[in-house]
XYZ file of C-alpha atoms in Angstrom:
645
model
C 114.882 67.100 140.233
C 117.437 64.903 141.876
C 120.257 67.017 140.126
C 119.113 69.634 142.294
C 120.740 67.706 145.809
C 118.308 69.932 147.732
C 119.143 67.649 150.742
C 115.965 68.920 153.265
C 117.013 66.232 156.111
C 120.404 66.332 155.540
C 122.197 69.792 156.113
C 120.498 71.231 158.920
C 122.869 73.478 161.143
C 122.395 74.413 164.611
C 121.801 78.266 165.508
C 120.230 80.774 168.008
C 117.628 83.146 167.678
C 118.794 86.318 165.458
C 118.638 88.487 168.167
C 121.678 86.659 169.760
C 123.643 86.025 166.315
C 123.451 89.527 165.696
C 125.559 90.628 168.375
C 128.385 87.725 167.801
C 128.909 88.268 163.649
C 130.653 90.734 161.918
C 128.764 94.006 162.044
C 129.708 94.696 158.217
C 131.247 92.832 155.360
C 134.624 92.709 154.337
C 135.177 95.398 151.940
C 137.688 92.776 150.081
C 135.104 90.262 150.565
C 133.339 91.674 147.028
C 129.855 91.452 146.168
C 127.319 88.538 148.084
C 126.164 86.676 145.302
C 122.714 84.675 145.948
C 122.630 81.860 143.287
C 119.798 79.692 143.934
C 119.371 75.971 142.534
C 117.231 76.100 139.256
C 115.350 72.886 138.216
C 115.221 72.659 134.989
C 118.285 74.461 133.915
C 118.041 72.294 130.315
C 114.662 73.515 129.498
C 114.602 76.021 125.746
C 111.817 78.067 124.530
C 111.547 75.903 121.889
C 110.813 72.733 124.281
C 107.996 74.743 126.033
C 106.390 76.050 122.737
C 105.876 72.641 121.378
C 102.738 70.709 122.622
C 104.125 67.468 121.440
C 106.327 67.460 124.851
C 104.767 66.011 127.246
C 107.337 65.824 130.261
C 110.257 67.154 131.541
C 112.754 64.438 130.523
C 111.539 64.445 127.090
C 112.129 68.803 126.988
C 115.500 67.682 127.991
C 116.506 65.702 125.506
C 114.272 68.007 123.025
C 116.332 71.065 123.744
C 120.157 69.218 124.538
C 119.885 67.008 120.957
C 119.503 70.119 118.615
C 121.696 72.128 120.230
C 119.365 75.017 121.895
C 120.216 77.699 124.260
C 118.209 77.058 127.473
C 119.360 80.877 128.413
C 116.240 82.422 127.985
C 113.823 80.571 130.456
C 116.667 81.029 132.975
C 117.371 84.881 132.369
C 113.523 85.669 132.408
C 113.799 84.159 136.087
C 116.792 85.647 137.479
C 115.259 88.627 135.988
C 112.559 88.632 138.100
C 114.841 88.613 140.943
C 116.784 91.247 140.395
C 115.579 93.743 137.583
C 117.838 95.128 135.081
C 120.889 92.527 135.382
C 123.495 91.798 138.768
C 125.063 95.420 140.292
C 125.702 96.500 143.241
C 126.938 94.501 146.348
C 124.121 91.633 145.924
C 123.947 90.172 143.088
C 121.547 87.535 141.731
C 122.670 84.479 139.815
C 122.011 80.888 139.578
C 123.950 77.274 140.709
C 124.781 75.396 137.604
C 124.709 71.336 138.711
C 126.527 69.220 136.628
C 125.957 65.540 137.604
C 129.292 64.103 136.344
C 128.154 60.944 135.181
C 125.012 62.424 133.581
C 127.605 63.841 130.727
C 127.694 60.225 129.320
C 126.130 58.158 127.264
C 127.031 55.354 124.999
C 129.130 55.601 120.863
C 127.640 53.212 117.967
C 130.702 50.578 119.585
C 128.657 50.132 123.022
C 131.410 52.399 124.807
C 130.757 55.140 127.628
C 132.142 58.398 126.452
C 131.438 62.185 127.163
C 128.419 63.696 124.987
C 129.560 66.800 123.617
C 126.001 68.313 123.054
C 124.973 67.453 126.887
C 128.765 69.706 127.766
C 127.888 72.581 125.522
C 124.538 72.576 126.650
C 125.613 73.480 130.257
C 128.139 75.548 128.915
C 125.950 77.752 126.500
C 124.312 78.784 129.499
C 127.658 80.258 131.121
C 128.326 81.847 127.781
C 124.614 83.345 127.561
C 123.299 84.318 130.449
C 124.374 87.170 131.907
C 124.389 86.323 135.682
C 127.160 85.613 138.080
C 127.217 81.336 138.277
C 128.679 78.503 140.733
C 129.294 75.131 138.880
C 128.377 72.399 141.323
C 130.134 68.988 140.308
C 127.375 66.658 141.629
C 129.593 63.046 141.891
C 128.545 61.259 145.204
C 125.171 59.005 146.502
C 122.989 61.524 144.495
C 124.211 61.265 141.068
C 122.010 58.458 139.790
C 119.635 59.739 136.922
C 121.925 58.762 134.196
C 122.137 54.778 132.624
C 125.741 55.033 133.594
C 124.992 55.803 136.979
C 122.502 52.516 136.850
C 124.938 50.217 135.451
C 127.883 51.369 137.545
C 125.489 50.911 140.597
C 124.868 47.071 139.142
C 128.763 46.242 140.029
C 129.539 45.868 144.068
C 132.817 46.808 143.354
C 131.671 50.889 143.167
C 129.651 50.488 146.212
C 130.071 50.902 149.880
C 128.986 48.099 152.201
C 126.877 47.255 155.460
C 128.169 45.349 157.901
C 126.612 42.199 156.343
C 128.484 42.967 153.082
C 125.704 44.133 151.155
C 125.293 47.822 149.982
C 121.972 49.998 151.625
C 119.070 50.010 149.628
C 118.576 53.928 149.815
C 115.606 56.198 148.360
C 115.455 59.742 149.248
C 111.668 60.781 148.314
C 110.855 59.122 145.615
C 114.367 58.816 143.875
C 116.735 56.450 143.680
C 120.695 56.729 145.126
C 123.485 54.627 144.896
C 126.082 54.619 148.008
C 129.224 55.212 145.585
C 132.774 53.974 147.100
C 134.723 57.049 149.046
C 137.971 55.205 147.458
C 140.445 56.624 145.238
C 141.952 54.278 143.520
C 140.917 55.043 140.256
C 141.097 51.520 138.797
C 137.296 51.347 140.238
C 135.307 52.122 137.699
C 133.377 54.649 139.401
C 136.422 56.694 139.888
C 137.569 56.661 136.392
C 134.188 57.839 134.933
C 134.377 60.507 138.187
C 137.242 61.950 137.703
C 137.379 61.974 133.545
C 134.235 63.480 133.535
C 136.106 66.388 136.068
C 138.842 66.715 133.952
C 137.219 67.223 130.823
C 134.703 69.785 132.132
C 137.578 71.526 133.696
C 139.573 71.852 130.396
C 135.887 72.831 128.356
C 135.936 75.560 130.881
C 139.335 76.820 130.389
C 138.364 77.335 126.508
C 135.281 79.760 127.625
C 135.952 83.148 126.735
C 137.427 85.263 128.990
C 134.335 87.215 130.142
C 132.336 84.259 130.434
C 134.982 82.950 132.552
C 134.895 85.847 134.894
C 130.763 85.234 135.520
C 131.953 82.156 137.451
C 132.432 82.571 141.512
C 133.227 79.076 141.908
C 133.140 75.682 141.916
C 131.642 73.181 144.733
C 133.571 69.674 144.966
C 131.751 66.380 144.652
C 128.430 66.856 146.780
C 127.762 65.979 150.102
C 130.658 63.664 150.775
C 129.884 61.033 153.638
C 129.583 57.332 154.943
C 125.213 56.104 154.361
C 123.217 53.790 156.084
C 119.741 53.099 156.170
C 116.565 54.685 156.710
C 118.357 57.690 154.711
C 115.477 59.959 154.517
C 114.424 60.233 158.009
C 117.219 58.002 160.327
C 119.999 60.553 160.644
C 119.070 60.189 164.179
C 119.055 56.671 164.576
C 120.522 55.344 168.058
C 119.558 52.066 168.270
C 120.342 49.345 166.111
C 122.786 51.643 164.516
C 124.380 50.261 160.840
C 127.084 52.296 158.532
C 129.743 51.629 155.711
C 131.529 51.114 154.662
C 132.380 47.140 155.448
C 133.673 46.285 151.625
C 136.342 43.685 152.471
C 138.515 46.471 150.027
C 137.763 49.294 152.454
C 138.361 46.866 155.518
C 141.711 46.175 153.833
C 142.652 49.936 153.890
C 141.545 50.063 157.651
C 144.156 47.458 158.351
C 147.005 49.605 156.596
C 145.457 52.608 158.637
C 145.914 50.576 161.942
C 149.798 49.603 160.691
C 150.720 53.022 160.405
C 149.202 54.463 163.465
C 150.552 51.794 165.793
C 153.086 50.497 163.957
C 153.291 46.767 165.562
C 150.842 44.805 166.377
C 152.115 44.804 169.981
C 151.704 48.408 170.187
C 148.244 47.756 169.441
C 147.667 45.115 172.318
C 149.370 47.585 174.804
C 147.000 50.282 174.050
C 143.470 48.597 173.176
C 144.160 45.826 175.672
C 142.972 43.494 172.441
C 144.151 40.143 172.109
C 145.119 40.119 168.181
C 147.720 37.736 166.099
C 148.480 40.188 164.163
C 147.007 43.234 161.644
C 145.878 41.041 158.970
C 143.250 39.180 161.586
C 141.749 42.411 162.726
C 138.225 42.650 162.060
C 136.384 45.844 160.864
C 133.856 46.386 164.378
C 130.478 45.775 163.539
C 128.587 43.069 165.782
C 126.298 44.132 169.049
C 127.143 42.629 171.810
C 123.351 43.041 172.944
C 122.330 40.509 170.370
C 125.091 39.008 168.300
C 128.130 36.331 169.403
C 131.239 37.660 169.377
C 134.008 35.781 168.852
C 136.215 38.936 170.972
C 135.650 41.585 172.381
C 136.688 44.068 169.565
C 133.835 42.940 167.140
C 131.749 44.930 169.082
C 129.910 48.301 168.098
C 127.283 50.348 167.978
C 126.339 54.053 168.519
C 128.368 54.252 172.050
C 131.527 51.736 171.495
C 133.890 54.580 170.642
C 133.271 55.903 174.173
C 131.089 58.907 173.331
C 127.414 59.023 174.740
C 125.282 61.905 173.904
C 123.323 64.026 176.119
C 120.726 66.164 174.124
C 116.997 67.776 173.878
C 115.430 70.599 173.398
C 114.354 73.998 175.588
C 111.884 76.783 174.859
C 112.772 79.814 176.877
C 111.210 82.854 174.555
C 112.065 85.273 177.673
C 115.603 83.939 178.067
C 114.999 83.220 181.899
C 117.427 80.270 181.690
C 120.967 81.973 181.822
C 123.106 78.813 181.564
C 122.379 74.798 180.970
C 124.640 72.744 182.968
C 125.772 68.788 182.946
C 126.413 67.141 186.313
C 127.768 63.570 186.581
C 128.025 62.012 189.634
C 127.009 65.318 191.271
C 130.040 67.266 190.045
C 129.424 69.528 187.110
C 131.207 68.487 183.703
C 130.247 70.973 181.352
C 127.988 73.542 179.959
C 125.677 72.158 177.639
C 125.952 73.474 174.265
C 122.721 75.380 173.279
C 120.801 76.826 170.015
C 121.212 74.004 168.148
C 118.858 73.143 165.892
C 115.304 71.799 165.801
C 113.611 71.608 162.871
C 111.569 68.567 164.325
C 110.115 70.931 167.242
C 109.627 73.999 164.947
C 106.969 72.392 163.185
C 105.374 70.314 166.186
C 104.796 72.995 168.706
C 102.742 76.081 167.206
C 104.058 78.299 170.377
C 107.711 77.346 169.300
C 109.489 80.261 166.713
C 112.463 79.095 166.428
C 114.076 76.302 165.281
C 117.359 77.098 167.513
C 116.343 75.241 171.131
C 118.204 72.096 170.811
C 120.842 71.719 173.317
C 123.474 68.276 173.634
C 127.029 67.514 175.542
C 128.916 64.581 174.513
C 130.333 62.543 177.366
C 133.064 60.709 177.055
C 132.685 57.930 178.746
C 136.617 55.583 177.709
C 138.083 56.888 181.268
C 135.419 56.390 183.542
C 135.017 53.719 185.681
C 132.529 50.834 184.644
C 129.439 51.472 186.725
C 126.383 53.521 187.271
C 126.435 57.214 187.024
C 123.962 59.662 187.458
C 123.979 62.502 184.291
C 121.522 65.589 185.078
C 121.017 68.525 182.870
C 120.577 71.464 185.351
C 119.864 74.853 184.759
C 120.455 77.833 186.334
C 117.911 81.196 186.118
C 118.652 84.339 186.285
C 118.761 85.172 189.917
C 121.276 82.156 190.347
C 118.170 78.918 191.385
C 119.326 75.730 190.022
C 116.576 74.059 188.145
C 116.539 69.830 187.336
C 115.596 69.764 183.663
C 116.318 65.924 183.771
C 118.393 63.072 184.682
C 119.411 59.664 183.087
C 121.599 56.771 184.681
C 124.741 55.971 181.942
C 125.897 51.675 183.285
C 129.448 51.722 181.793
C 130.074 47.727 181.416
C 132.874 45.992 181.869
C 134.710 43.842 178.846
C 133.279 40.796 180.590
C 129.996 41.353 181.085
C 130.581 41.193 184.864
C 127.812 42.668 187.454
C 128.139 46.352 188.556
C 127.260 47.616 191.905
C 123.585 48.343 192.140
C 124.245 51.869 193.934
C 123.705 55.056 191.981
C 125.820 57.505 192.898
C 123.887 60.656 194.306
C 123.043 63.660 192.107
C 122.775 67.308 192.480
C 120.360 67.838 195.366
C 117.885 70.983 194.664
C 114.299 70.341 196.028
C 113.215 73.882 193.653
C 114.753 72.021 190.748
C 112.283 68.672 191.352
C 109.316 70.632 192.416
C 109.379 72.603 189.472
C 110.361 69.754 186.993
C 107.088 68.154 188.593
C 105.254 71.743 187.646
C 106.768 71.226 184.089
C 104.287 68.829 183.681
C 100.998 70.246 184.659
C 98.451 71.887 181.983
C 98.873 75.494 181.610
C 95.603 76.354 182.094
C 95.643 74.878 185.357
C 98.902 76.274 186.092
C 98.044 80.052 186.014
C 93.977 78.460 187.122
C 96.432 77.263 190.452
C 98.019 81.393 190.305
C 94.925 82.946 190.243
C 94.046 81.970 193.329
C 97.490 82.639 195.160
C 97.514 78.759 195.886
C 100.908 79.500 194.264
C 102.773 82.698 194.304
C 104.841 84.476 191.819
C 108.097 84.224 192.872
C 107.900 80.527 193.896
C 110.412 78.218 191.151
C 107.615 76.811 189.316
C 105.885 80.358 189.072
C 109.067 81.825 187.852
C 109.489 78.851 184.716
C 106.029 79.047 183.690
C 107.369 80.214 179.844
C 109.703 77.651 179.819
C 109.103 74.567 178.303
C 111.732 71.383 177.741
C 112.343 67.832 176.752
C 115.276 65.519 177.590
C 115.589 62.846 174.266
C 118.711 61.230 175.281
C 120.112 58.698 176.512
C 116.361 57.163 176.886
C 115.839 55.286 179.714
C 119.417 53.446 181.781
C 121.789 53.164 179.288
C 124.164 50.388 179.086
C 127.200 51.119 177.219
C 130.439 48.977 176.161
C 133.818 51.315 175.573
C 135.628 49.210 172.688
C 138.554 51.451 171.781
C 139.247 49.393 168.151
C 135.568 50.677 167.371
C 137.262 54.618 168.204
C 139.495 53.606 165.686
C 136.931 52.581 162.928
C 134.792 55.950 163.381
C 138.436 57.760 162.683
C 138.979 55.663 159.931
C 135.742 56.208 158.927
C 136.635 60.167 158.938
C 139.621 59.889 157.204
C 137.787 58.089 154.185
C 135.538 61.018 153.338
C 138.374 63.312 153.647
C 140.339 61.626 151.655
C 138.047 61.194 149.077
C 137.382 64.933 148.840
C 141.035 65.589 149.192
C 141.376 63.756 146.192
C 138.322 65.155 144.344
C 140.224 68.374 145.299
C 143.213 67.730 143.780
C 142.162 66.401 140.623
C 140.289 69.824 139.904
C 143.946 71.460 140.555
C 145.518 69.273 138.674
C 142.740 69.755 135.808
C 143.747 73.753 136.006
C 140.439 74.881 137.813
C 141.345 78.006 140.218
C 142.216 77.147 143.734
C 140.402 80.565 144.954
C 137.171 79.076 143.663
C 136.872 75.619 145.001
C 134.639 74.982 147.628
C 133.611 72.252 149.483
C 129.614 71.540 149.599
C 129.289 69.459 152.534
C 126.526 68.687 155.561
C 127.789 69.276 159.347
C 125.344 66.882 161.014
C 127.316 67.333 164.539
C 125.425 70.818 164.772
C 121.965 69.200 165.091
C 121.365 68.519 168.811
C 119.204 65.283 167.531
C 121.109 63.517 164.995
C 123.380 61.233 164.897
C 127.072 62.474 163.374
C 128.788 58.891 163.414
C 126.111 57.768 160.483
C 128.216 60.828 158.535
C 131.656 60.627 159.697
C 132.242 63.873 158.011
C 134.279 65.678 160.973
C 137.548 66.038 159.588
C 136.541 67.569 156.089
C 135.436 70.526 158.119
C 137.078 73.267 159.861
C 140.582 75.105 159.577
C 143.702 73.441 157.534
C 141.508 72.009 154.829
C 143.099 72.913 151.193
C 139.640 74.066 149.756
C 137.497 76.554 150.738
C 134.934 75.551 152.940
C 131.434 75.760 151.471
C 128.476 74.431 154.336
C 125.112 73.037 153.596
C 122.270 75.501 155.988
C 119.148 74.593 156.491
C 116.085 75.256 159.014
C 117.756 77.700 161.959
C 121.225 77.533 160.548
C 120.727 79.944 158.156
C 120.753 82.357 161.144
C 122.649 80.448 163.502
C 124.789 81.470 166.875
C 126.809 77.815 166.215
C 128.006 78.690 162.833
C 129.316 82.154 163.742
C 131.394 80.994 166.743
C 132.186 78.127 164.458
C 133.620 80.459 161.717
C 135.409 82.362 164.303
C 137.238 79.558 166.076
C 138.099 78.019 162.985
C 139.128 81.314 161.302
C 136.948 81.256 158.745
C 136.836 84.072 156.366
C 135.609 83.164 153.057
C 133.264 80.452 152.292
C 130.116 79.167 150.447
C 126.783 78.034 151.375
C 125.845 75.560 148.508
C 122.526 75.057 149.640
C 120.563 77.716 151.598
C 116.975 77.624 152.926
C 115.796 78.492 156.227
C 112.376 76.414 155.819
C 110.374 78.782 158.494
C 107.250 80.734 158.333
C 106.346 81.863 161.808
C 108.509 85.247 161.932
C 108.178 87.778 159.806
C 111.533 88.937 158.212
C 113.781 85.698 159.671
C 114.515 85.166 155.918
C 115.943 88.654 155.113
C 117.931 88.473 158.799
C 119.364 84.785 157.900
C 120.321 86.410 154.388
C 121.451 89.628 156.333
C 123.719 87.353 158.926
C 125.673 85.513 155.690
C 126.505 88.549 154.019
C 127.848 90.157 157.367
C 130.046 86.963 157.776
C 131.120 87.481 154.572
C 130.122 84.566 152.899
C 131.232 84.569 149.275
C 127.573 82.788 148.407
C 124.166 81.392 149.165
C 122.674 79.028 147.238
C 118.608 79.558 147.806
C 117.409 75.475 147.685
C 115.626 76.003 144.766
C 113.488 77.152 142.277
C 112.410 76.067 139.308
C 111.938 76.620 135.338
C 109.281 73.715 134.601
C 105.913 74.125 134.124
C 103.023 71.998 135.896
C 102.359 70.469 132.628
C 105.463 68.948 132.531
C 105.851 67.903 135.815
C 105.602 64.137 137.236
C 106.431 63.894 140.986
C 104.104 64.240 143.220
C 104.443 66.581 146.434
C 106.632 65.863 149.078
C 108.983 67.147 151.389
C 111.804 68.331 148.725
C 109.267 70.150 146.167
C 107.833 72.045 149.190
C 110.694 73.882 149.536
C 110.003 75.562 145.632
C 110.619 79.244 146.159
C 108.359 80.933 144.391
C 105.620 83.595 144.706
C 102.318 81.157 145.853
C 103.748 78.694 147.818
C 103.541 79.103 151.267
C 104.920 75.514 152.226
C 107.876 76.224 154.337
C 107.870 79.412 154.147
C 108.623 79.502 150.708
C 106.929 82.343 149.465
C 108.380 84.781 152.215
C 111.696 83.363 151.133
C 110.865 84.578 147.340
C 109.933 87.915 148.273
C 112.736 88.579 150.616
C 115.148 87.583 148.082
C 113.944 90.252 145.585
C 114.246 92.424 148.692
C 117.200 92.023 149.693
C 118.811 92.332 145.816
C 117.308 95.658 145.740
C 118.914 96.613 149.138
C-alpha cells in the first residue's frame, strides 16, 4: 500500500472555485499536446490470477511473493480493471492507463553469499506488465522517505549515516498511517550507501527498459523522478502546519559540513560574511547550522537562533467564505499603509470538511511579510477587505513585535491602523448567530443596506500570526532555509541526471513533487522544496494535486507565469463530494492546460480477503464504485465519463 505514495496531507494545492479557473486556462488543448492520458495508482499491481485462485493465500504479501517467485503475468487482474474504465482498449484523445511504482530498493534482496543484489524475477515482474498490458503506462521510481517496505530499506535505515538529522542529531521517528518511513539523506555523494543502492537500482531498470521491445516501449508516457523530494520533521502526518516549536533536517554534522562550503562560496570571506549578517564569526569552519530558540534555549550568539520566523518571513493567512463573491479584493495594511493584496483561493481542505455550508475547498487566503527591513517594534497588520460598491471591511488584525538582537525593550505604542468604523461594526456582526442576525432584519432593527446587512453570506477566520507575535530576524537562519532549498534540488538534479546518463528519454522525465507554499495553512519551510519548482528546471515538471487543486485558479496563473506547457500530475484526487460534477471539471481544467497526465490516487486490485490495514485516511481515498468516502465513488464514475467523452 505504501508503494502507492498516495500522500493525502502532503500535496494539497491551492485553487479557486471552477467557475473562476475556467475563464483563466486554456480554452482547448494543444493540438501537439497529444492525447490526456489518466493513469491512476493501482495497489496491487503484483497480484496474478493464479494468486487469487488459490485459497491457500491468505494475504496480500504472501500473493506477492506467490505470483513474483514463479514468474506469473499479473496483466490480467490489471487489464480487467482498466477495462472497466475505458471499454474496448485506450483511443481517442483520453486514454486510460495505469502508474507503474517501482520502489527502487524493493528490487533487492539478498544471493546465497549474504550480498544485496537486484532480483531479476521482482524486474521482470514489473516489466511483464509493460510488455502485456495493453494500456498507455508512467513508471514512477519511488526512492525517497516512502520507500521502506523492503529489508534493504530496514537495514539501510539501521545506519545514521543514510539519514537526515534533527537539530539534536537524531533522525525523526516518522509514521504516516500506519506505515513506517525512513528520512533518507538528500546527499549525493554516492559513497553513502543509500545512494549507491539508489542510483544502481535506476540504472539497471533504465537499461532493462531499453531492451523492451519497441512497441512496448512506445506504451510508456514517462517517467516520474525519485518521489516527493523534501526536508521531514515531525508530526509528519498531520504537522505540515506546525508554527510553534518548529524542528527540520537536516542537522547531520555531514550536511552541516556542506552548508559551510555553501556559505564559502556565496560570500567568499568570512569578512564578507560579518559585513552583511552583522555576525561575529572566526571564521567558516565555526559557523553553526541555526537551530536553538531563543524563547527557551541559551545561545551562545546570536546566529544559533531559529525558528519558523528567523529568516524574516511572517505569514499572514486564513480562510473566507464568500459563495456570492461580494468581497472584490482582500487587502494587507501595516502600519496603516496598504502592503499588498492578499493572495486568495488557496486551499482548505481542513474547512471543506468542517463547515457543511462550505463547497469549496479554495477559501484560504495568506501574504508573507517580510519583516528583515523593518524597524524592530510593534506594528499593526490588518487584513481588510473591500466589497463591491468600494466599503472597506476589517476582517482582522494582529500586532507583529520585531525584536531587537539584544533583547532590548520596544516602545509600548502601536502604531495606528486603518480607521473604518463599518469595518469594526460589521467584524462585531461576524460574530452573532445567524438566526438572530436575519431574527434582528426582520424587524428592520437593522436595514439592508447597512455593512453588516450587506456581509451576512460571508463568513471568515484569521489563523495567523495568533495572538502578538514576537519575532527575531537572524539573517544566517535566511541562509540555512536556502541551503535547505538547494539540498532537495540538488538531490533531484542529480536523480535527474543519472536517468540521462542511464539513456532514459529526456522528453519523459518528470518531476513528482508536493508545492506546500500553495496551501494558505501550512507551513513551506518544513519542505524547503521552492527551488525544484517553476521555470529553468532540466525535467519536466510533474505536481502532486490534491483537495481544490485539482481545479485550482493558483496553479493556472502558476503555469502561466512560469511558462509551463507540458507537465504531469503524479498524483491526482480532488477528495470532495459536495458538488456534483467538480470531478469531471478538475479533470476537464488539466486536460485544457494541457497536462501530459493525471495520476487518479488510487485504486486497487486486492480483494477484502486479502487485505490487512484497517481504514484510515489513505484507503478512503480507494476509487471505486461503493465508496463514497471522499468522494470517491463520484470520482470513479466521472473517470469512465470522461474516457468516453
Amino acid at each position: 500500500m505504501r508503494s502507492l505514495k498516495t500522500g493525502i496531507c502532503i500535496a494539497l494545492l491551492a485553487g479557486s472555485a471552477w467557475v473562476w479557473a475556467q475563464g483563466t486556462a486554456p480554452r482547448e488543448r494543444a493540438a501537439e499536446q497529444g492525447p490526456f492520458y489518466i493513469l491512476p495508482h493501482v495497489e496491487g499491481l503484483m497480484l496474478c490470477d493464479e494468486a487469487l485462485a488459490d485459497p491457500a493465500v491468505t494475504d496480500a504479501l504472501q500473493a506477492f511473493a506467490y505470483c513474483i517467485d514463479r514468474g506469473l503475468n499479473g496483466s490480467g487482474p490489471l487489464t480487467r480493471l482498466l477495462d472497466t474504465l475505458e471499454p474496448g482498449g485506450p483511443a481517442g484523445q483520453v486514454q486510460i492507463g495505469y502508474m507503474l511504482t517501482l520502489p527502487l530498493l524493493d528490487l533487492y534482496e539478498k544471493n546465497p553469499s549474504g550480498q544485496w543484489e537486484i532480483s531479476s524475477k521482482k524486474v521482470e515482474a514489473n516489466l511483464n506488465l509493460i510488455r502485456h498490458v495493453n494500456r498507455p503506462v508512467v513508471v514512477y521510481f519511488s526512492s525517497t522517505h516512502f520507500d521502506t517496505t523492503s529489508p534493504l530499506s530496514k537495514e539501510l535505515a539501521a545506519a545514521p549515516e543514510n539519514l537526515m538529522k534533527l537539530p539534536n542529531g537524531q533522525p525523526p521517528q516518522l509514521g504516516y498511517y500506519g506505515y513506517g518511513i525512513h528520512p533518507y539523506t538528500l546527499r549525493t555523494d554516492e559513497s553513502v550507501p543509500i545512494n549507491h543502492y539508489r542510483f544502481n537500482a535506476l540504472r539497471h531498470i533504465a537499461k532493462k527498459i531499453a531492451e523492451l521491445p519497441e512497441d512496448a516501449q512506445k506504451k510508456i508516457v514517462g517517467f516520474t523522478l525519485a518521489g516527493e523530494a523534501h526536508q521531514l520533521f515531525p508530526d509528519f502526518e498531520t504537522g505540515m502546519g506546525r508554527y510553534q516549536d518548529m524542528q527540520t533536517t537536516d542537522y547531520d554534522p555531514a550536511s552541516v559540513a556542506e552548508f559551510r562550503k555553501w556559505l564559502r562560496e556565496k560570500y567568499e570571506t568570512i569578512e564578507n560574511f560579518r559585513k552583511k549578517t552583522g555576525l561575529d564569526f572566526e571564521n567558516f569552519d565555526a559557523i553553526t547550522a541555526p537551530g536553538k530558540d531563543i524563547r527557551k534555549d541559551k545561545l551562545n550568539n546570536f546566529g544559533e537562533h531559529y525558528d519558523a520566523y528567523a529568516d524574516g518571513i511572517a505569514p499572514v493567512a486564513g480562510w473566507l467564505r464568500d459563495p456570492k463573491q461580494r468581497v472584490q479584493r482582500l487587502d494587507l495594511y501595516v502600519d496603516g499603509q496598504l502592503l499588498a493584496p492578499m493572495t486568495r483561493h488557496m486551499n482548505r481542505l481542513d474547512v471543506y470538511r468542517a463547515k457543511p455550508e462550505i463547497t469549496t475547498p479554495n477559501t484560504g487566503f495568506r501574504h508573507d511579510i517580510d519583516f528583515s527591513g523593518m524597524a524592530t517594534g510593534k506594528h499593526r497588520l490588518q487584513v481588510v477587505a473591500e466589497t463591491q460598491d468600494g466599503r472597506k471591511i476589517l476582517i482582522g488584525e494582529r500586532i507583529l513585535v520585531i525584536v531587537p538582537r539584544d533583547q532590548s525593550a520596544v516602545a509600548e505604542h502601536v502604531p495606528p491602523g486603518v480607521d473604518d468604523f463599518s469595518g469594526m461594526w460589521s467584524k462585531a456582526w461576524h460574530y452573532v448567530p445567524s438566526s438572530i442576525r436575519k431574527w434582528l432584519q426582520r424587524r428592520r432593527w437593522i436595514q439592508p443596506g447597512n455593512p453588516q446587512s450587506s456581509l451576512e453570506d460571508v463568513d471568515w477566520w484569521l489563523d495567523m500570526p495568533a495572538g502578538m507575535l514576537d519575532v527575531y530576524y537572524n539573517p544566517l537562519a535566511r541562509d540555512w532555509n536556502e541551503f535547505r532549498q538547494t539540498q532537495v534540488f540538488r538531490f533531484l538534479n542529480q536523480f535527474h541526471a543519472e536517468a540521462l546518463a542511464a539513456g532514459l528519454p529526456a522528453d519523459k522525465l518528470y518531476s513528482h513533487q508536493i508545492v506546500p507554499r500553495v496551501n494558505s495553512s501550512w507551513n513551506p519551510q518544513l519542505f524547503a522544496v521552492d527551488k525544484t519548482l517553476g521555470k529553468g528546471m532540466p525535467w519536466k515538471p510533474g505536481f502532486n494535486l490534491y483537495g481544490g487543486a485539482t481545479d485550482s485558479a493558483w496553479l493556472s496563473d502558476f503555469l502561466k507565469n512560469q511558462q509551463i506547457t507540458d507537465y504531469g500530475v503524479p498524483e491526482f484526487n480532488p477528495q470532495q463530494w459536495k458538488t456534483p460534477g467538480i470531478h469531471a471539471q478538475a479533470m476537464r481544467f488539466q486536460y485544457r492546460a494541457n497536462a501530459r497526465f493525471i495520476s487518479p490516487s488510487f485504486m486497487s486490485l486486492v480483494p477484502k480477503r486479502l487485505r490487512s490495514v484497517a481504514e484510515n485516511d489513505v484507503n478512503r481515498m480507494e476509487i471505486r464504485p461503493d465508496n463514497p468516502a471522499e468522494g470517491s465513488s463520484a470520482f470513479y464514475s466521472a473517470i469512465v465519463e470522461f474516457a468516453r467523452e
